[in-house]
């Protein structure tokens, strides 16, 4: 595992979900997967109770972030946020909102002050947060606001990464009809630029190779199946190529993701959510990682939800969280090199 200057800050996400379960499970498998040091944000008593429910024997210790790496080998370090969760597994309550948001705020503060090398976030329950007045669509937009620190918020870009495939959707959590309305040449260009910048700075790709998907079947078949590929996407590809970016497209989406095609590029820029996420979740369901590009700090997350139905049962699979921790450490090591 790459050497980091600081430990990772790990939020437990929605307390009633599987975030606490997989955080505890990941620490128990730290040696097996050579995990980087991390600390959990929240209340030690809550995590101790969840460990008891799961039948896990784990020593947890309250620490300051700067002491987490030393403690990590024998105990699971916990950095208190001042908020105490009350939710039981599978039973979210509205009091969880302040717990979740306090952990995210503390993680951002720690990474910006150099106390943490990167942030790894466990899944949140947007419905719980929205009932408490949370106005953002999700984690990513909230992180962008915190990154702004009173100034102009950066444009965050979602990447789903795995060893086999990396994808970036240009439009994300929108209905398909709204995604088509929002799609523009400028948005494609801006999204691709951000992807290229982070592939260089945080993935160590000196000259990233991009492919850009078409929107319509067969990338429009020269206009036979719609004009968007000609009018919107092709000008974006030409503009990126004029900037010296190694990019191809628009390519038919149905032939972009087989093994031989994947070997020819580092990242696929896709036009809408499912066009990007269906292939990576099919190819790498258990080890795909959600990475937020365009922020002034590193943030990764497991590529799954809260899974209330199995929280506290011991059935939650920590594979995606383990992959997220390992990728965050790799990115932090590249950034500090």
mmCIF file of C-alpha atoms in Angstrom:
data_model
loop_
_atom_site.group_PDB
_atom_site.id
_atom_site.type_symbol
_atom_site.label_atom_id
_atom_site.label_comp_id
_atom_site.label_asym_id
_atom_site.label_seq_id
_atom_site.Cartn_x
_atom_site.Cartn_y
_atom_site.Cartn_z
ATOM 1 C CA UNK A 1 0.000 0.000 0.000
ATOM 2 C CA UNK A 2 1.341 3.496 -0.871
ATOM 3 C CA UNK A 3 2.675 5.535 2.040
ATOM 4 C CA UNK A 4 0.519 8.502 3.090
ATOM 5 C CA UNK A 5 1.489 11.418 5.273
ATOM 6 C CA UNK A 6 -1.817 11.363 7.189
ATOM 7 C CA UNK A 7 -4.554 8.801 7.939
ATOM 8 C CA UNK A 8 -7.854 8.679 6.074
ATOM 9 C CA UNK A 9 -10.975 10.222 7.597
ATOM 10 C CA UNK A 10 -13.859 7.723 7.333
ATOM 11 C CA UNK A 11 -17.469 8.712 7.948
ATOM 12 C CA UNK A 12 -19.931 5.991 8.957
ATOM 13 C CA UNK A 13 -22.738 7.462 6.858
ATOM 14 C CA UNK A 14 -26.341 6.812 7.842
ATOM 15 C CA UNK A 15 -26.199 5.260 11.342
ATOM 16 C CA UNK A 16 -29.133 2.904 10.670
ATOM 17 C CA UNK A 17 -27.520 1.580 7.493
ATOM 18 C CA UNK A 18 -24.597 -0.712 6.791
ATOM 19 C CA UNK A 19 -21.944 2.018 6.941
ATOM 20 C CA UNK A 20 -20.974 1.233 10.551
ATOM 21 C CA UNK A 21 -21.043 -2.517 9.787
ATOM 22 C CA UNK A 22 -18.649 -2.347 6.845
ATOM 23 C CA UNK A 23 -16.385 0.158 8.613
ATOM 24 C CA UNK A 24 -15.928 -2.297 11.481
ATOM 25 C CA UNK A 25 -15.517 -5.214 9.073
ATOM 26 C CA UNK A 26 -12.923 -3.334 7.024
ATOM 27 C CA UNK A 27 -10.799 -2.628 10.105
ATOM 28 C CA UNK A 28 -10.901 -6.315 11.048
ATOM 29 C CA UNK A 29 -9.539 -7.163 7.577
ATOM 30 C CA UNK A 30 -6.874 -4.433 7.606
ATOM 31 C CA UNK A 31 -4.015 -6.919 7.519
ATOM 32 C CA UNK A 32 -5.540 -9.124 4.837
ATOM 33 C CA UNK A 33 -5.917 -6.171 2.459
ATOM 34 C CA UNK A 34 -2.994 -4.059 3.680
ATOM 35 C CA UNK A 35 -5.367 -1.200 4.433
ATOM 36 C CA UNK A 36 -4.032 2.293 5.075
ATOM 37 C CA UNK A 37 -4.585 3.766 8.552
ATOM 38 C CA UNK A 38 -7.979 5.394 8.955
ATOM 39 C CA UNK A 39 -10.133 6.759 11.725
ATOM 40 C CA UNK A 40 -13.894 6.659 12.134
ATOM 41 C CA UNK A 41 -15.781 9.876 12.759
ATOM 42 C CA UNK A 42 -18.541 9.747 15.348
ATOM 43 C CA UNK A 43 -19.334 8.396 18.790
ATOM 44 C CA UNK A 44 -17.232 5.528 20.110
ATOM 45 C CA UNK A 45 -20.120 4.206 22.214
ATOM 46 C CA UNK A 46 -22.343 3.894 19.158
ATOM 47 C CA UNK A 47 -19.722 1.925 17.235
ATOM 48 C CA UNK A 48 -19.069 -0.295 20.262
ATOM 49 C CA UNK A 49 -22.786 -1.075 20.458
ATOM 50 C CA UNK A 50 -22.934 -1.927 16.748
ATOM 51 C CA UNK A 51 -19.925 -4.221 17.165
ATOM 52 C CA UNK A 52 -21.758 -5.960 20.009
ATOM 53 C CA UNK A 53 -24.866 -6.406 17.833
ATOM 54 C CA UNK A 54 -22.693 -7.913 15.109
ATOM 55 C CA UNK A 55 -20.832 -10.157 17.541
ATOM 56 C CA UNK A 56 -17.483 -8.551 16.737
ATOM 57 C CA UNK A 57 -14.654 -8.170 19.231
ATOM 58 C CA UNK A 58 -13.075 -4.816 18.440
ATOM 59 C CA UNK A 59 -11.181 -2.433 20.713
ATOM 60 C CA UNK A 60 -12.156 1.138 19.897
ATOM 61 C CA UNK A 61 -10.254 4.133 21.185
ATOM 62 C CA UNK A 62 -10.947 7.873 21.153
ATOM 63 C CA UNK A 63 -8.045 9.695 19.518
ATOM 64 C CA UNK A 64 -7.033 12.954 17.923
ATOM 65 C CA UNK A 65 -6.469 12.590 14.160
ATOM 66 C CA UNK A 66 -2.711 12.927 14.525
ATOM 67 C CA UNK A 67 -2.651 9.866 16.828
ATOM 68 C CA UNK A 68 -4.845 7.643 14.637
ATOM 69 C CA UNK A 69 -2.100 6.057 12.547
ATOM 70 C CA UNK A 70 -0.198 4.880 15.621
ATOM 71 C CA UNK A 71 -3.334 3.406 17.198
ATOM 72 C CA UNK A 72 -4.617 1.746 14.030
ATOM 73 C CA UNK A 73 -2.576 -1.460 14.200
ATOM 74 C CA UNK A 74 -4.206 -2.701 17.419
ATOM 75 C CA UNK A 75 -7.325 -0.557 17.945
ATOM 76 C CA UNK A 76 -9.926 1.121 15.762
ATOM 77 C CA UNK A 77 -9.389 4.875 16.192
ATOM 78 C CA UNK A 78 -12.464 7.074 16.603
ATOM 79 C CA UNK A 79 -12.475 10.867 16.350
ATOM 80 C CA UNK A 80 -15.449 12.361 18.175
ATOM 81 C CA UNK A 81 -17.701 14.865 16.411
ATOM 82 C CA UNK A 82 -19.815 15.851 19.415
ATOM 83 C CA UNK A 83 -22.919 14.148 18.000
ATOM 84 C CA UNK A 84 -24.349 10.851 19.276
ATOM 85 C CA UNK A 85 -26.388 8.546 17.037
ATOM 86 C CA UNK A 86 -29.553 6.921 18.373
ATOM 87 C CA UNK A 87 -30.763 4.973 15.318
ATOM 88 C CA UNK A 88 -30.996 1.199 15.488
ATOM 89 C CA UNK A 89 -29.941 -0.981 12.545
ATOM 90 C CA UNK A 90 -32.532 -0.747 9.787
ATOM 91 C CA UNK A 91 -34.553 1.867 11.674
ATOM 92 C CA UNK A 92 -33.521 5.370 10.580
ATOM 93 C CA UNK A 93 -34.625 8.266 12.730
ATOM 94 C CA UNK A 94 -34.611 11.981 11.994
ATOM 95 C CA UNK A 95 -32.053 12.655 14.724
ATOM 96 C CA UNK A 96 -29.454 10.998 12.487
ATOM 97 C CA UNK A 97 -29.212 14.025 10.189
ATOM 98 C CA UNK A 98 -27.073 16.084 12.568
ATOM 99 C CA UNK A 99 -24.811 13.073 13.202
ATOM 100 C CA UNK A 100 -24.224 12.479 9.500
ATOM 101 C CA UNK A 101 -23.590 16.128 8.632
ATOM 102 C CA UNK A 102 -21.260 16.692 11.593
ATOM 103 C CA UNK A 103 -19.073 13.804 10.447
ATOM 104 C CA UNK A 104 -18.867 15.126 6.886
ATOM 105 C CA UNK A 105 -18.036 18.642 8.072
ATOM 106 C CA UNK A 106 -15.341 17.339 10.412
ATOM 107 C CA UNK A 107 -13.847 15.159 7.670
ATOM 108 C CA UNK A 108 -13.579 18.132 5.306
ATOM 109 C CA UNK A 109 -12.073 20.307 8.021
ATOM 110 C CA UNK A 110 -9.525 17.620 8.869
ATOM 111 C CA UNK A 111 -8.426 17.044 5.285
ATOM 112 C CA UNK A 112 -8.152 20.756 4.551
ATOM 113 C CA UNK A 113 -6.033 21.277 7.673
ATOM 114 C CA UNK A 114 -3.759 18.377 6.772
ATOM 115 C CA UNK A 115 -4.903 16.145 9.623
ATOM 116 C CA UNK A 116 -6.304 13.618 7.129
ATOM 117 C CA UNK A 117 -4.896 12.563 3.778
ATOM 118 C CA UNK A 118 -8.285 12.018 2.140
ATOM 119 C CA UNK A 119 -11.963 11.509 2.901
ATOM 120 C CA UNK A 120 -13.851 8.239 2.513
ATOM 121 C CA UNK A 121 -17.602 8.497 3.003
ATOM 122 C CA UNK A 122 -20.084 5.739 3.729
ATOM 123 C CA UNK A 123 -23.603 5.897 2.232
ATOM 124 C CA UNK A 124 -26.134 8.418 3.509
ATOM 125 C CA UNK A 125 -29.950 8.305 3.492
ATOM 126 C CA UNK A 126 -31.006 11.370 1.531
ATOM 127 C CA UNK A 127 -34.608 11.070 2.714
ATOM 128 C CA UNK A 128 -33.515 11.445 6.359
ATOM 129 C CA UNK A 129 -31.385 14.481 5.545
ATOM 130 C CA UNK A 130 -34.042 16.127 3.391
ATOM 131 C CA UNK A 131 -36.623 15.863 6.198
ATOM 132 C CA UNK A 132 -34.151 17.810 8.339
ATOM 133 C CA UNK A 133 -33.905 20.604 5.751
ATOM 134 C CA UNK A 134 -30.844 19.401 3.837
ATOM 135 C CA UNK A 135 -31.146 21.146 0.469
ATOM 136 C CA UNK A 136 -28.506 19.293 -1.547
ATOM 137 C CA UNK A 137 -29.217 16.325 -3.853
ATOM 138 C CA UNK A 138 -26.523 14.327 -2.075
ATOM 139 C CA UNK A 139 -23.013 14.015 -0.680
ATOM 140 C CA UNK A 140 -21.228 15.435 -3.688
ATOM 141 C CA UNK A 141 -22.975 18.794 -3.816
ATOM 142 C CA UNK A 142 -22.587 19.259 -0.055
ATOM 143 C CA UNK A 143 -18.868 18.517 -0.298
ATOM 144 C CA UNK A 144 -18.559 21.091 -3.083
ATOM 145 C CA UNK A 145 -20.213 23.703 -0.878
ATOM 146 C CA UNK A 146 -17.878 22.899 2.009
ATOM 147 C CA UNK A 147 -14.913 23.073 -0.365
ATOM 148 C CA UNK A 148 -15.975 26.571 -1.418
ATOM 149 C CA UNK A 149 -15.513 27.814 2.165
ATOM 150 C CA UNK A 150 -17.652 30.861 1.427
ATOM 151 C CA UNK A 151 -16.296 31.388 -2.076
ATOM 152 C CA UNK A 152 -17.318 29.927 -5.409
ATOM 153 C CA UNK A 153 -18.046 26.214 -5.241
ATOM 154 C CA UNK A 154 -16.006 23.969 -7.557
ATOM 155 C CA UNK A 155 -17.829 21.847 -10.119
ATOM 156 C CA UNK A 156 -17.745 18.280 -8.815
ATOM 157 C CA UNK A 157 -17.639 15.406 -11.275
ATOM 158 C CA UNK A 158 -18.585 11.830 -10.413
ATOM 159 C CA UNK A 159 -16.300 9.026 -11.505
ATOM 160 C CA UNK A 160 -16.943 5.343 -10.939
ATOM 161 C CA UNK A 161 -13.585 3.586 -10.870
ATOM 162 C CA UNK A 162 -12.493 -0.040 -10.802
ATOM 163 C CA UNK A 163 -9.333 -1.799 -11.965
ATOM 164 C CA UNK A 164 -11.231 -2.911 -15.083
ATOM 165 C CA UNK A 165 -13.077 0.287 -16.011
ATOM 166 C CA UNK A 166 -13.451 3.968 -15.105
ATOM 167 C CA UNK A 167 -16.509 5.932 -16.215
ATOM 168 C CA UNK A 168 -17.706 9.517 -15.841
ATOM 169 C CA UNK A 169 -21.346 10.452 -16.534
ATOM 170 C CA UNK A 170 -21.783 13.984 -17.889
ATOM 171 C CA UNK A 171 -25.316 14.233 -16.484
ATOM 172 C CA UNK A 172 -25.976 12.394 -13.246
ATOM 173 C CA UNK A 173 -29.070 12.252 -11.036
ATOM 174 C CA UNK A 174 -31.665 13.508 -13.497
ATOM 175 C CA UNK A 175 -34.575 11.929 -15.306
ATOM 176 C CA UNK A 176 -33.592 10.819 -18.783
ATOM 177 C CA UNK A 177 -35.744 13.550 -20.295
ATOM 178 C CA UNK A 178 -34.081 16.226 -18.142
ATOM 179 C CA UNK A 179 -30.630 14.794 -18.836
ATOM 180 C CA UNK A 180 -31.213 15.235 -22.574
ATOM 181 C CA UNK A 181 -32.291 18.838 -21.990
ATOM 182 C CA UNK A 182 -29.188 19.567 -19.887
ATOM 183 C CA UNK A 183 -26.652 17.935 -22.180
ATOM 184 C CA UNK A 184 -24.502 20.490 -23.984
ATOM 185 C CA UNK A 185 -21.156 20.804 -25.727
ATOM 186 C CA UNK A 186 -19.858 23.050 -22.939
ATOM 187 C CA UNK A 187 -20.895 20.576 -20.219
ATOM 188 C CA UNK A 188 -19.153 17.693 -21.991
ATOM 189 C CA UNK A 189 -15.971 19.741 -22.446
ATOM 190 C CA UNK A 190 -15.919 20.965 -18.837
ATOM 191 C CA UNK A 191 -16.572 17.479 -17.447
ATOM 192 C CA UNK A 192 -13.826 15.932 -19.573
ATOM 193 C CA UNK A 193 -11.323 18.637 -18.608
ATOM 194 C CA UNK A 194 -11.924 17.972 -14.909
ATOM 195 C CA UNK A 195 -11.543 14.232 -15.476
ATOM 196 C CA UNK A 196 -8.264 14.743 -17.330
ATOM 197 C CA UNK A 197 -6.891 17.057 -14.617
ATOM 198 C CA UNK A 198 -7.552 14.534 -11.858
ATOM 199 C CA UNK A 199 -6.367 11.572 -13.911
ATOM 200 C CA UNK A 200 -3.061 13.426 -14.247
ATOM 201 C CA UNK A 201 -2.776 14.812 -10.709
ATOM 202 C CA UNK A 202 -4.275 11.974 -8.659
ATOM 203 C CA UNK A 203 -4.052 8.844 -10.784
ATOM 204 C CA UNK A 204 -0.589 9.456 -12.198
ATOM 205 C CA UNK A 205 -1.693 9.348 -15.853
ATOM 206 C CA UNK A 206 0.590 11.781 -17.678
ATOM 207 C CA UNK A 207 -1.484 11.578 -20.866
ATOM 208 C CA UNK A 208 -4.932 10.171 -20.094
ATOM 209 C CA UNK A 209 -6.764 8.444 -22.916
ATOM 210 C CA UNK A 210 -10.459 9.294 -23.098
ATOM 211 C CA UNK A 211 -13.329 7.930 -25.118
ATOM 212 C CA UNK A 212 -16.620 9.780 -25.412
ATOM 213 C CA UNK A 213 -19.829 7.855 -25.918
ATOM 214 C CA UNK A 214 -22.512 8.750 -28.390
ATOM 215 C CA UNK A 215 -25.997 9.467 -27.140
ATOM 216 C CA UNK A 216 -28.148 7.663 -29.688
ATOM 217 C CA UNK A 217 -27.969 4.084 -31.020
ATOM 218 C CA UNK A 218 -24.829 3.596 -33.141
ATOM 219 C CA UNK A 219 -23.775 7.147 -32.110
ATOM 220 C CA UNK A 220 -26.614 8.442 -34.276
ATOM 221 C CA UNK A 221 -25.644 6.566 -37.442
ATOM 222 C CA UNK A 222 -24.602 9.817 -39.174
ATOM 223 C CA UNK A 223 -27.827 11.535 -38.176
ATOM 224 C CA UNK A 224 -30.205 8.710 -39.048
ATOM 225 C CA UNK A 225 -31.086 8.174 -35.364
ATOM 226 C CA UNK A 226 -30.864 11.753 -34.101
ATOM 227 C CA UNK A 227 -28.743 14.853 -34.543
ATOM 228 C CA UNK A 228 -27.341 15.160 -30.999
ATOM 229 C CA UNK A 229 -24.166 13.182 -31.726
ATOM 230 C CA UNK A 230 -23.353 15.508 -34.626
ATOM 231 C CA UNK A 231 -24.548 18.804 -33.145
ATOM 232 C CA UNK A 232 -23.602 18.444 -29.448
ATOM 233 C CA UNK A 233 -21.033 15.689 -28.913
ATOM 234 C CA UNK A 234 -18.763 15.902 -31.959
ATOM 235 C CA UNK A 235 -17.956 19.609 -31.376
ATOM 236 C CA UNK A 236 -17.015 18.761 -27.768
ATOM 237 C CA UNK A 237 -14.641 16.020 -28.910
ATOM 238 C CA UNK A 238 -13.088 18.363 -31.472
ATOM 239 C CA UNK A 239 -12.604 21.090 -28.851
ATOM 240 C CA UNK A 240 -10.924 18.661 -26.444
ATOM 241 C CA UNK A 241 -8.683 17.312 -29.182
ATOM 242 C CA UNK A 242 -7.689 20.884 -30.093
ATOM 243 C CA UNK A 243 -6.486 21.296 -26.479
ATOM 244 C CA UNK A 244 -4.130 18.358 -26.927
ATOM 245 C CA UNK A 245 -6.268 15.821 -25.071
ATOM 246 C CA UNK A 246 -6.104 12.224 -26.287
ATOM 247 C CA UNK A 247 -9.797 11.619 -26.983
ATOM 248 C CA UNK A 248 -11.938 9.594 -29.382
ATOM 249 C CA UNK A 249 -15.638 9.773 -30.093
ATOM 250 C CA UNK A 250 -18.504 9.888 -30.221
ATOM 251 C CA UNK A 251 -18.421 6.089 -30.156
ATOM 252 C CA UNK A 252 -21.396 3.704 -30.131
ATOM 253 C CA UNK A 253 -22.009 2.935 -26.468
ATOM 254 C CA UNK A 254 -22.878 -0.701 -27.145
ATOM 255 C CA UNK A 255 -19.328 -1.515 -28.299
ATOM 256 C CA UNK A 256 -17.294 0.588 -25.823
ATOM 257 C CA UNK A 257 -17.171 -1.720 -22.847
ATOM 258 C CA UNK A 258 -16.004 -5.171 -23.953
ATOM 259 C CA UNK A 259 -12.550 -6.230 -22.746
ATOM 260 C CA UNK A 260 -10.544 -5.310 -25.849
ATOM 261 C CA UNK A 261 -12.195 -1.893 -26.082
ATOM 262 C CA UNK A 262 -11.543 -1.142 -22.392
ATOM 263 C CA UNK A 263 -7.833 -1.768 -22.878
ATOM 264 C CA UNK A 264 -7.642 1.153 -25.304
ATOM 265 C CA UNK A 265 -8.601 3.947 -22.876
ATOM 266 C CA UNK A 266 -8.289 5.121 -19.280
ATOM 267 C CA UNK A 267 -11.734 6.651 -18.813
ATOM 268 C CA UNK A 268 -15.061 6.663 -20.654
ATOM 269 C CA UNK A 269 -17.056 9.907 -20.691
ATOM 270 C CA UNK A 270 -20.718 8.938 -20.939
ATOM 271 C CA UNK A 271 -23.763 11.085 -21.596
ATOM 272 C CA UNK A 272 -26.092 10.011 -18.790
ATOM 273 C CA UNK A 273 -26.179 8.094 -15.521
ATOM 274 C CA UNK A 274 -27.162 4.582 -16.581
ATOM 275 C CA UNK A 275 -25.039 4.640 -19.726
ATOM 276 C CA UNK A 276 -22.017 4.909 -17.400
ATOM 277 C CA UNK A 277 -23.127 2.915 -14.376
ATOM 278 C CA UNK A 278 -24.675 -0.164 -15.978
ATOM 279 C CA UNK A 279 -21.390 -1.377 -17.535
ATOM 280 C CA UNK A 280 -19.226 -0.770 -14.471
ATOM 281 C CA UNK A 281 -21.730 -2.327 -12.082
ATOM 282 C CA UNK A 282 -21.970 -5.319 -14.378
ATOM 283 C CA UNK A 283 -18.204 -5.704 -14.706
ATOM 284 C CA UNK A 284 -17.088 -4.691 -11.193
ATOM 285 C CA UNK A 285 -20.077 -4.681 -8.854
ATOM 286 C CA UNK A 286 -18.155 -5.497 -5.672
ATOM 287 C CA UNK A 287 -15.029 -3.403 -6.162
ATOM 288 C CA UNK A 288 -16.278 -0.269 -7.935
ATOM 289 C CA UNK A 289 -15.537 2.980 -6.123
ATOM 290 C CA UNK A 290 -17.294 6.340 -6.354
ATOM 291 C CA UNK A 291 -14.697 9.105 -6.712
ATOM 292 C CA UNK A 292 -15.511 12.813 -6.683
ATOM 293 C CA UNK A 293 -13.299 14.720 -9.106
ATOM 294 C CA UNK A 294 -12.842 18.481 -9.200
ATOM 295 C CA UNK A 295 -12.592 19.036 -5.436
ATOM 296 C CA UNK A 296 -9.515 20.485 -3.702
ATOM 297 C CA UNK A 297 -9.280 17.274 -1.672
ATOM 298 C CA UNK A 298 -9.646 13.539 -2.338
ATOM 299 C CA UNK A 299 -12.978 11.866 -1.681
ATOM 300 C CA UNK A 300 -13.949 8.276 -2.395
ATOM 301 C CA UNK A 301 -16.977 6.245 -1.383
ATOM 302 C CA UNK A 302 -18.369 2.717 -1.714
ATOM 303 C CA UNK A 303 -20.549 2.310 -4.764
ATOM 304 C CA UNK A 304 -23.706 1.169 -2.975
ATOM 305 C CA UNK A 305 -26.448 2.434 -0.700
ATOM 306 C CA UNK A 306 -27.449 2.140 2.948
ATOM 307 C CA UNK A 307 -28.986 -1.367 2.645
ATOM 308 C CA UNK A 308 -31.282 -0.949 5.646
ATOM 309 C CA UNK A 309 -32.613 -4.477 5.156
ATOM 310 C CA UNK A 310 -29.317 -6.108 6.158
ATOM 311 C CA UNK A 311 -27.906 -3.523 8.593
ATOM 312 C CA UNK A 312 -26.814 -5.138 11.832
ATOM 313 C CA UNK A 313 -27.149 -8.655 10.380
ATOM 314 C CA UNK A 314 -23.503 -9.304 9.562
ATOM 315 C CA UNK A 315 -24.374 -9.863 5.888
ATOM 316 C CA UNK A 316 -22.973 -6.566 4.560
ATOM 317 C CA UNK A 317 -20.026 -6.994 2.209
ATOM 318 C CA UNK A 318 -17.177 -4.520 2.911
ATOM 319 C CA UNK A 319 -15.474 -5.071 -0.476
ATOM 320 C CA UNK A 320 -16.442 -1.738 -2.015
ATOM 321 C CA UNK A 321 -15.430 0.173 1.124
ATOM 322 C CA UNK A 322 -12.103 -1.667 1.205
ATOM 323 C CA UNK A 323 -11.584 -0.698 -2.443
ATOM 324 C CA UNK A 324 -12.512 2.912 -1.623
ATOM 325 C CA UNK A 325 -9.997 3.051 1.234
ATOM 326 C CA UNK A 326 -7.240 1.568 -0.914
ATOM 327 C CA UNK A 327 -7.966 3.915 -3.828
ATOM 328 C CA UNK A 328 -8.036 6.975 -1.546
ATOM 329 C CA UNK A 329 -4.624 6.029 -0.204
ATOM 330 C CA UNK A 330 -3.270 5.491 -3.709
ATOM 331 C CA UNK A 331 -4.574 8.885 -4.856
ATOM 332 C CA UNK A 332 -3.196 10.616 -1.760
ATOM 333 C CA UNK A 333 0.227 9.057 -2.365
ATOM 334 C CA UNK A 334 0.258 10.222 -6.001
ATOM 335 C CA UNK A 335 -0.795 13.714 -4.973
ATOM 336 C CA UNK A 336 1.957 13.971 -2.349
ATOM 337 C CA UNK A 337 4.687 12.493 -4.560
#
